[in-house]
């Protein structure tokens, strides 16, 4: 839940700015020569490279059970790469570039082939030799190890043994200077039950859930299972080829931080995902790849390659799990299906999914939707819904999490506000009741909660909630005051506020402290979930519109842009008490303020409101027509990425038919 009110002084300052905005500017015509060029028109970043991910190659039908392409198609694609200035590179060149020994050529490309099909030996290798293209071949050890004439269990599909290579083929190919042998696990290329609902998720990246005991794998059990697999596949490849493998290829592209740590211990130097974008030699623990499947036409292949550098446009729905949860499992299942269908039909890119319970709507978090050490679990629901949204809804899911507003036991220190009237410090219940970020106990428990989330769920990113804020009277708790003194500030907030320069330094100190804490939480999540996890953080509108208001929030736009993958301003005019007739101008001013910073619009997602929290009941719902109008205004002002909160999928608020053409290009101009 976003905070539904603002400090009276903040409102007043905001209205002053609004008055100065005037009316929204009419979009200006930009001549073609003055338009921002596509990323494809710029030089490639230093030591960047493109990775193409292939699987089986067949002469006839391209069986998509094995993500096959036809031999003729692969030949055409290699010729296209050669003829369009792409430079084939090897794993060794990438390693050398990482070490600073060489610089990769522009438009460098690496070919990878997964699973260990015999077609690599019979069809791919001859093409590599013809074109002089290096490649990485990453077999699944147990499939290549299968006895002769015995079908291979390919994810439950009985597959003829000769579909897969033999170790002798691997040995022969490994002698070629063009081929690097990597590892695709020994026998972990399958899905395991990863939650009570029975979701099958990649075994190497997720902890098993035992339905008989109702327990998840412990850290020790998980690491023992992964270590055994790593040890076996590494030893076998080393024995066969005479060289220890150094390239780890994630099954299904699903990465995991714990497994990555163990892989490094076994000598692996790079890990390949299926994440979008260009790779870079500076970052080998998260190497993205383009998945080549469905036997694409040459036109479609070229389009995939050409667009790899273009930023994805973000379209976001905020989903409250409180809308999904129901004590009645039958009704809850209906709610889930309705949600997934709505997200799929909307054709958006991202969902910010609430990982906590807030049925009271006060922002004080007393329950969570995942197993954890410090708060009751309302239901073990987050991972299941996140996985459903990813696999059935086709979206990226960010875990929407509080930073400080966890209602832990009373012994854990809260943020205290100093009152100039009484001269005393007390918890300010006008805002979120937050744990003090300077309390070692609070920090550790919050870190534990984030750690537990990462253990028990699969997601693409973290959204840090808007509760990570401090007013110009906060934090006056004992731990905070000690931190201020240690940093060279006076011993009381009263003294700090007397001097404008000291107040400004204190504001910056607090802003950075909150950022540093979210960085710590990010590192905690990535250590378990993987380096590919993205970050986003909510920022109130006023610190965007008026940098001086950082004092009231301890939030700074420039800091956010340089720290997080995404900055999410709360573009909610009615929440800021903006008169409806001035909402367009206010949105325009918000976007224009962000646009002053080079490249900022590429990293900013504007979040609109679908409810007017000043009203109650059905009167609080903002119409789909109004929301669509605001979306159009954002686009006309230059915004690229936007979303809204909340989505009431049960009652079709906002109305999908009204917002869908503006929200998703898939439906434009349809309804």
Short mmCIF file of N, CA, C and O in Angstrom, two decimals, residues 483-571:
data_model
loop_
_atom_site.label_atom_id
_atom_site.label_comp_id
_atom_site.label_asym_id
_atom_site.label_seq_id
_atom_site.Cartn_x
_atom_site.Cartn_y
_atom_site.Cartn_z
N UNK A 483 24.64 7.00 15.77
CA UNK A 483 25.21 6.98 14.42
C UNK A 483 25.51 8.40 13.94
O UNK A 483 26.54 8.63 13.28
N UNK A 484 24.64 9.34 14.26
CA UNK A 484 24.89 10.73 13.86
C UNK A 484 26.16 11.27 14.53
O UNK A 484 27.00 11.90 13.87
N UNK A 485 26.29 11.00 15.80
CA UNK A 485 27.46 11.48 16.53
C UNK A 485 28.74 10.86 15.97
O UNK A 485 29.76 11.53 15.81
N UNK A 486 28.68 9.57 15.67
CA UNK A 486 29.85 8.90 15.11
C UNK A 486 30.24 9.48 13.76
O UNK A 486 31.41 9.43 13.36
N UNK A 487 29.25 10.04 13.05
CA UNK A 487 29.51 10.65 11.74
C UNK A 487 29.86 12.13 11.84
O UNK A 487 30.02 12.80 10.82
N UNK A 488 29.96 12.64 13.07
CA UNK A 488 30.38 14.02 13.26
C UNK A 488 29.27 15.03 13.41
O UNK A 488 29.53 16.25 13.36
N UNK A 489 28.03 14.58 13.60
CA UNK A 489 26.91 15.49 13.78
C UNK A 489 26.69 15.79 15.26
O UNK A 489 27.16 15.04 16.13
N UNK A 490 25.97 16.87 15.56
CA UNK A 490 25.62 17.16 16.95
C UNK A 490 24.81 16.03 17.57
O UNK A 490 24.28 15.16 16.87
N UNK A 491 24.66 16.08 18.89
CA UNK A 491 24.07 14.97 19.63
C UNK A 491 22.55 14.96 19.61
O UNK A 491 21.93 14.02 20.12
N UNK A 492 21.91 15.97 19.02
CA UNK A 492 20.45 16.01 18.99
C UNK A 492 19.96 16.56 17.67
O UNK A 492 20.67 17.33 17.00
N UNK A 493 18.72 16.19 17.30
CA UNK A 493 18.12 16.70 16.08
C UNK A 493 17.86 18.20 16.19
O UNK A 493 17.99 18.94 15.21
N UNK A 494 17.53 18.66 17.38
CA UNK A 494 17.33 20.10 17.58
C UNK A 494 18.57 20.88 17.18
O UNK A 494 18.49 21.90 16.47
N UNK A 495 19.74 20.41 17.62
CA UNK A 495 20.99 21.07 17.26
C UNK A 495 21.27 20.97 15.77
O UNK A 495 21.73 21.92 15.13
N UNK A 496 21.02 19.80 15.19
CA UNK A 496 21.25 19.61 13.76
C UNK A 496 20.41 20.59 12.95
O UNK A 496 20.89 21.20 11.98
N UNK A 497 19.16 20.79 13.34
CA UNK A 497 18.24 21.61 12.57
C UNK A 497 18.52 23.11 12.70
O UNK A 497 18.03 23.89 11.88
N UNK A 498 19.29 23.50 13.68
CA UNK A 498 19.55 24.92 13.86
C UNK A 498 20.42 25.50 12.75
O UNK A 498 20.30 26.67 12.40
N UNK A 499 21.28 24.66 12.18
CA UNK A 499 22.21 25.14 11.16
C UNK A 499 21.83 24.58 9.79
O UNK A 499 21.83 23.36 9.60
N UNK A 500 21.49 25.43 8.81
CA UNK A 500 21.05 24.94 7.50
C UNK A 500 22.06 24.02 6.81
O UNK A 500 21.68 23.03 6.19
N UNK A 501 23.35 24.33 6.91
CA UNK A 501 24.35 23.49 6.27
C UNK A 501 24.44 22.12 6.94
O UNK A 501 24.57 21.09 6.26
N UNK A 502 24.35 22.10 8.27
CA UNK A 502 24.36 20.83 8.99
C UNK A 502 23.12 20.02 8.65
O UNK A 502 23.19 18.80 8.46
N UNK A 503 21.99 20.69 8.56
CA UNK A 503 20.75 20.02 8.19
C UNK A 503 20.86 19.39 6.81
O UNK A 503 20.43 18.26 6.59
N UNK A 504 21.46 20.11 5.87
CA UNK A 504 21.64 19.58 4.52
C UNK A 504 22.56 18.36 4.52
O UNK A 504 22.27 17.35 3.86
N UNK A 505 23.67 18.42 5.26
CA UNK A 505 24.58 17.27 5.35
C UNK A 505 23.89 16.08 6.01
O UNK A 505 24.08 14.94 5.58
N UNK A 506 23.08 16.35 7.03
CA UNK A 506 22.35 15.29 7.72
C UNK A 506 21.34 14.63 6.79
O UNK A 506 21.18 13.41 6.79
N UNK A 507 20.68 15.43 5.98
CA UNK A 507 19.74 14.89 4.99
C UNK A 507 20.45 13.93 4.05
O UNK A 507 19.97 12.83 3.78
N UNK A 508 21.61 14.37 3.52
CA UNK A 508 22.35 13.52 2.61
C UNK A 508 22.83 12.24 3.32
O UNK A 508 22.83 11.17 2.74
N UNK A 509 23.23 12.38 4.57
CA UNK A 509 23.66 11.23 5.35
C UNK A 509 22.55 10.19 5.48
O UNK A 509 22.78 8.99 5.31
N UNK A 510 21.34 10.66 5.75
CA UNK A 510 20.20 9.74 5.90
C UNK A 510 19.83 9.10 4.57
O UNK A 510 19.53 7.90 4.50
N UNK A 511 19.82 9.90 3.51
CA UNK A 511 19.51 9.36 2.18
C UNK A 511 20.47 8.24 1.83
O UNK A 511 20.06 7.18 1.34
N UNK A 512 21.75 8.48 2.07
CA UNK A 512 22.75 7.48 1.72
C UNK A 512 22.63 6.25 2.61
O UNK A 512 22.87 5.13 2.16
N UNK A 513 22.27 6.46 3.89
CA UNK A 513 22.11 5.32 4.79
C UNK A 513 21.02 4.38 4.32
O UNK A 513 21.17 3.15 4.36
N UNK A 514 19.90 4.93 3.86
CA UNK A 514 18.82 4.10 3.34
C UNK A 514 19.26 3.37 2.07
O UNK A 514 18.93 2.19 1.87
N UNK A 515 19.99 4.06 1.21
CA UNK A 515 20.49 3.43 -0.01
C UNK A 515 21.46 2.31 0.34
O UNK A 515 21.39 1.21 -0.22
N UNK A 516 22.37 2.57 1.27
CA UNK A 516 23.34 1.55 1.66
C UNK A 516 22.64 0.31 2.22
O UNK A 516 23.07 -0.82 1.98
N UNK A 517 21.55 0.53 2.96
CA UNK A 517 20.83 -0.61 3.51
C UNK A 517 20.17 -1.42 2.40
O UNK A 517 20.20 -2.65 2.41
N UNK A 518 19.55 -0.75 1.41
CA UNK A 518 18.96 -1.49 0.30
C UNK A 518 20.02 -2.21 -0.52
O UNK A 518 19.77 -3.28 -1.06
N UNK A 519 21.23 -1.62 -0.61
CA UNK A 519 22.32 -2.32 -1.29
C UNK A 519 22.66 -3.61 -0.54
O UNK A 519 22.92 -4.65 -1.17
N UNK A 520 22.70 -3.54 0.78
CA UNK A 520 22.99 -4.73 1.58
C UNK A 520 21.92 -5.80 1.33
O UNK A 520 22.24 -6.98 1.15
N UNK A 521 20.66 -5.39 1.31
CA UNK A 521 19.58 -6.34 1.08
C UNK A 521 19.67 -6.93 -0.33
O UNK A 521 19.40 -8.12 -0.53
N UNK A 522 20.07 -6.11 -1.30
CA UNK A 522 20.25 -6.60 -2.66
C UNK A 522 21.34 -7.66 -2.72
O UNK A 522 21.17 -8.72 -3.34
N UNK A 523 22.46 -7.39 -2.07
CA UNK A 523 23.55 -8.37 -2.03
C UNK A 523 23.11 -9.67 -1.38
O UNK A 523 23.48 -10.76 -1.82
N UNK A 524 22.30 -9.57 -0.33
CA UNK A 524 21.78 -10.76 0.35
C UNK A 524 20.93 -11.59 -0.60
O UNK A 524 21.08 -12.82 -0.67
N UNK A 525 20.05 -10.94 -1.33
CA UNK A 525 19.18 -11.65 -2.27
C UNK A 525 19.99 -12.27 -3.40
O UNK A 525 19.81 -13.44 -3.76
N UNK A 526 20.90 -11.50 -3.97
CA UNK A 526 21.69 -12.00 -5.10
C UNK A 526 22.62 -13.14 -4.70
O UNK A 526 22.88 -14.03 -5.51
N UNK A 527 23.10 -13.14 -3.47
CA UNK A 527 23.96 -14.23 -3.02
C UNK A 527 23.24 -15.57 -3.08
O UNK A 527 23.85 -16.61 -3.30
N UNK A 528 21.94 -15.55 -2.90
CA UNK A 528 21.15 -16.77 -2.93
C UNK A 528 20.47 -16.97 -4.27
O UNK A 528 20.50 -18.06 -4.84
N UNK A 529 19.87 -15.90 -4.81
CA UNK A 529 19.05 -16.02 -6.00
C UNK A 529 19.86 -15.86 -7.29
O UNK A 529 19.49 -16.43 -8.32
N UNK A 530 20.96 -15.09 -7.23
CA UNK A 530 21.81 -14.94 -8.40
C UNK A 530 22.04 -13.48 -8.76
O UNK A 530 21.25 -12.60 -8.41
N UNK A 531 23.13 -13.20 -9.48
CA UNK A 531 23.49 -11.81 -9.83
C UNK A 531 22.55 -11.17 -10.82
O UNK A 531 22.61 -9.96 -11.03
N UNK A 532 21.68 -11.96 -11.44
CA UNK A 532 20.78 -11.42 -12.46
C UNK A 532 19.59 -10.68 -11.87
O UNK A 532 18.85 -10.01 -12.61
N UNK A 533 19.38 -10.76 -10.56
CA UNK A 533 18.24 -10.11 -9.92
C UNK A 533 18.35 -8.59 -10.07
O UNK A 533 19.37 -7.99 -9.73
N UNK A 534 17.29 -7.97 -10.60
CA UNK A 534 17.26 -6.53 -10.80
C UNK A 534 16.67 -5.83 -9.56
O UNK A 534 16.05 -6.46 -8.70
N UNK A 535 16.86 -4.51 -9.51
CA UNK A 535 16.33 -3.73 -8.40
C UNK A 535 15.52 -2.56 -8.91
O UNK A 535 15.81 -1.98 -9.96
N UNK A 536 14.50 -2.21 -8.16
CA UNK A 536 13.70 -1.01 -8.40
C UNK A 536 13.35 -0.43 -7.04
O UNK A 536 13.27 -1.16 -6.05
N UNK A 537 13.14 0.88 -7.01
CA UNK A 537 12.76 1.50 -5.74
C UNK A 537 11.77 2.62 -5.99
O UNK A 537 11.97 3.45 -6.88
N UNK A 538 10.72 2.63 -5.18
CA UNK A 538 9.75 3.72 -5.22
C UNK A 538 10.33 5.02 -4.69
O UNK A 538 11.07 5.02 -3.71
N UNK A 539 9.99 6.10 -5.35
CA UNK A 539 10.35 7.43 -4.88
C UNK A 539 9.11 8.30 -4.93
O UNK A 539 8.30 8.20 -5.86
N UNK A 540 8.91 9.13 -3.90
CA UNK A 540 7.79 10.05 -3.89
C UNK A 540 7.97 11.12 -4.96
O UNK A 540 9.10 11.39 -5.42
N UNK A 541 6.87 11.73 -5.36
CA UNK A 541 6.92 12.69 -6.45
C UNK A 541 7.68 13.96 -6.08
O UNK A 541 8.40 14.53 -6.90
N UNK A 542 7.53 14.43 -4.84
CA UNK A 542 8.12 15.70 -4.47
C UNK A 542 9.64 15.72 -4.56
O UNK A 542 10.21 16.71 -5.03
N UNK A 543 10.38 14.68 -4.14
CA UNK A 543 11.83 14.72 -4.34
C UNK A 543 12.24 14.77 -5.81
O UNK A 543 13.36 15.17 -6.12
N UNK A 544 11.35 14.35 -6.71
CA UNK A 544 11.61 14.48 -8.14
C UNK A 544 11.37 15.91 -8.59
O UNK A 544 12.20 16.53 -9.26
N UNK A 545 10.23 16.47 -8.20
CA UNK A 545 9.85 17.81 -8.64
C UNK A 545 10.69 18.90 -7.98
O UNK A 545 10.99 19.92 -8.60
N UNK A 546 11.03 18.69 -6.74
CA UNK A 546 11.77 19.70 -5.98
C UNK A 546 12.88 19.02 -5.19
O UNK A 546 12.62 18.46 -4.12
N UNK A 547 14.11 19.01 -5.69
CA UNK A 547 15.20 18.32 -4.99
C UNK A 547 15.36 18.74 -3.53
O UNK A 547 15.83 17.94 -2.71
N UNK A 548 14.95 19.97 -3.19
CA UNK A 548 15.06 20.42 -1.80
C UNK A 548 14.19 19.63 -0.86
O UNK A 548 14.45 19.57 0.35
N UNK A 549 13.13 18.98 -1.39
CA UNK A 549 12.25 18.19 -0.54
C UNK A 549 12.89 16.87 -0.10
O UNK A 549 12.26 16.10 0.63
N UNK A 550 14.11 16.61 -0.54
CA UNK A 550 14.85 15.46 -0.01
C UNK A 550 14.86 15.50 1.51
O UNK A 550 14.84 14.45 2.17
N UNK A 551 14.87 16.70 2.08
CA UNK A 551 14.89 16.83 3.54
C UNK A 551 13.68 16.19 4.19
O UNK A 551 13.75 15.72 5.33
N UNK A 552 12.53 16.17 3.50
CA UNK A 552 11.30 15.62 4.06
C UNK A 552 11.16 14.12 3.84
O UNK A 552 10.28 13.49 4.41
N UNK A 553 11.97 13.56 2.95
CA UNK A 553 11.84 12.15 2.61
C UNK A 553 13.12 11.34 2.75
O UNK A 553 13.06 10.11 2.83
N UNK A 554 14.29 11.98 2.70
CA UNK A 554 15.57 11.27 2.60
C UNK A 554 15.60 10.42 1.33
O UNK A 554 16.04 9.27 1.32
N UNK A 555 15.11 11.01 0.24
CA UNK A 555 15.13 10.38 -1.07
C UNK A 555 15.66 11.38 -2.09
O UNK A 555 15.31 12.56 -2.04
N UNK A 556 16.48 10.89 -3.02
CA UNK A 556 17.13 11.76 -3.99
C UNK A 556 17.11 11.09 -5.35
O UNK A 556 17.58 9.95 -5.49
N UNK A 557 16.58 11.77 -6.35
CA UNK A 557 16.41 11.18 -7.67
C UNK A 557 17.74 10.74 -8.27
O UNK A 557 17.86 9.63 -8.79
N UNK A 558 18.75 11.59 -8.23
CA UNK A 558 20.04 11.24 -8.82
C UNK A 558 20.65 10.02 -8.14
O UNK A 558 21.24 9.17 -8.80
N UNK A 559 20.52 9.94 -6.82
CA UNK A 559 21.01 8.78 -6.10
C UNK A 559 20.32 7.51 -6.58
O UNK A 559 20.96 6.48 -6.80
N UNK A 560 19.00 7.59 -6.73
CA UNK A 560 18.24 6.42 -7.14
C UNK A 560 18.66 5.96 -8.53
O UNK A 560 18.85 4.76 -8.79
N UNK A 561 18.80 6.90 -9.45
CA UNK A 561 19.15 6.55 -10.82
C UNK A 561 20.51 5.89 -10.92
O UNK A 561 20.73 5.02 -11.77
N UNK A 562 21.43 6.29 -10.07
CA UNK A 562 22.78 5.72 -10.11
C UNK A 562 22.90 4.43 -9.32
O UNK A 562 23.91 3.74 -9.43
N UNK A 563 21.88 4.08 -8.52
CA UNK A 563 21.96 2.92 -7.64
C UNK A 563 21.14 1.73 -8.14
O UNK A 563 21.61 0.59 -8.12
N UNK A 564 19.92 1.99 -8.59
CA UNK A 564 18.98 0.91 -8.90
C UNK A 564 18.82 0.75 -10.41
O UNK A 564 19.03 1.68 -11.19
N UNK A 565 18.43 -0.45 -10.81
CA UNK A 565 18.15 -0.67 -12.23
C UNK A 565 16.95 0.16 -12.69
O UNK A 565 16.91 0.62 -13.83
N UNK A 566 15.97 0.32 -11.80
CA UNK A 566 14.78 1.10 -12.12
C UNK A 566 14.43 2.02 -10.95
O UNK A 566 14.48 1.63 -9.79
N UNK A 567 14.08 3.25 -11.29
CA UNK A 567 13.52 4.19 -10.32
C UNK A 567 12.05 4.34 -10.63
O UNK A 567 11.66 4.54 -11.79
N UNK A 568 11.21 4.24 -9.60
CA UNK A 568 9.76 4.20 -9.80
C UNK A 568 9.08 5.36 -9.09
O UNK A 568 8.62 5.23 -7.94
N UNK A 569 9.00 6.55 -9.74
CA UNK A 569 8.28 7.67 -9.12
C UNK A 569 6.79 7.37 -9.00
O UNK A 569 6.18 6.77 -9.90
N UNK A 570 6.21 7.81 -7.91
CA UNK A 570 4.78 7.65 -7.70
C UNK A 570 4.06 8.80 -8.38
O UNK A 570 3.84 9.86 -7.80
N UNK A 571 3.71 8.57 -9.64
CA UNK A 571 3.08 9.59 -10.48
C UNK A 571 1.58 9.61 -10.20
O UNK A 571 0.76 9.27 -11.05
#
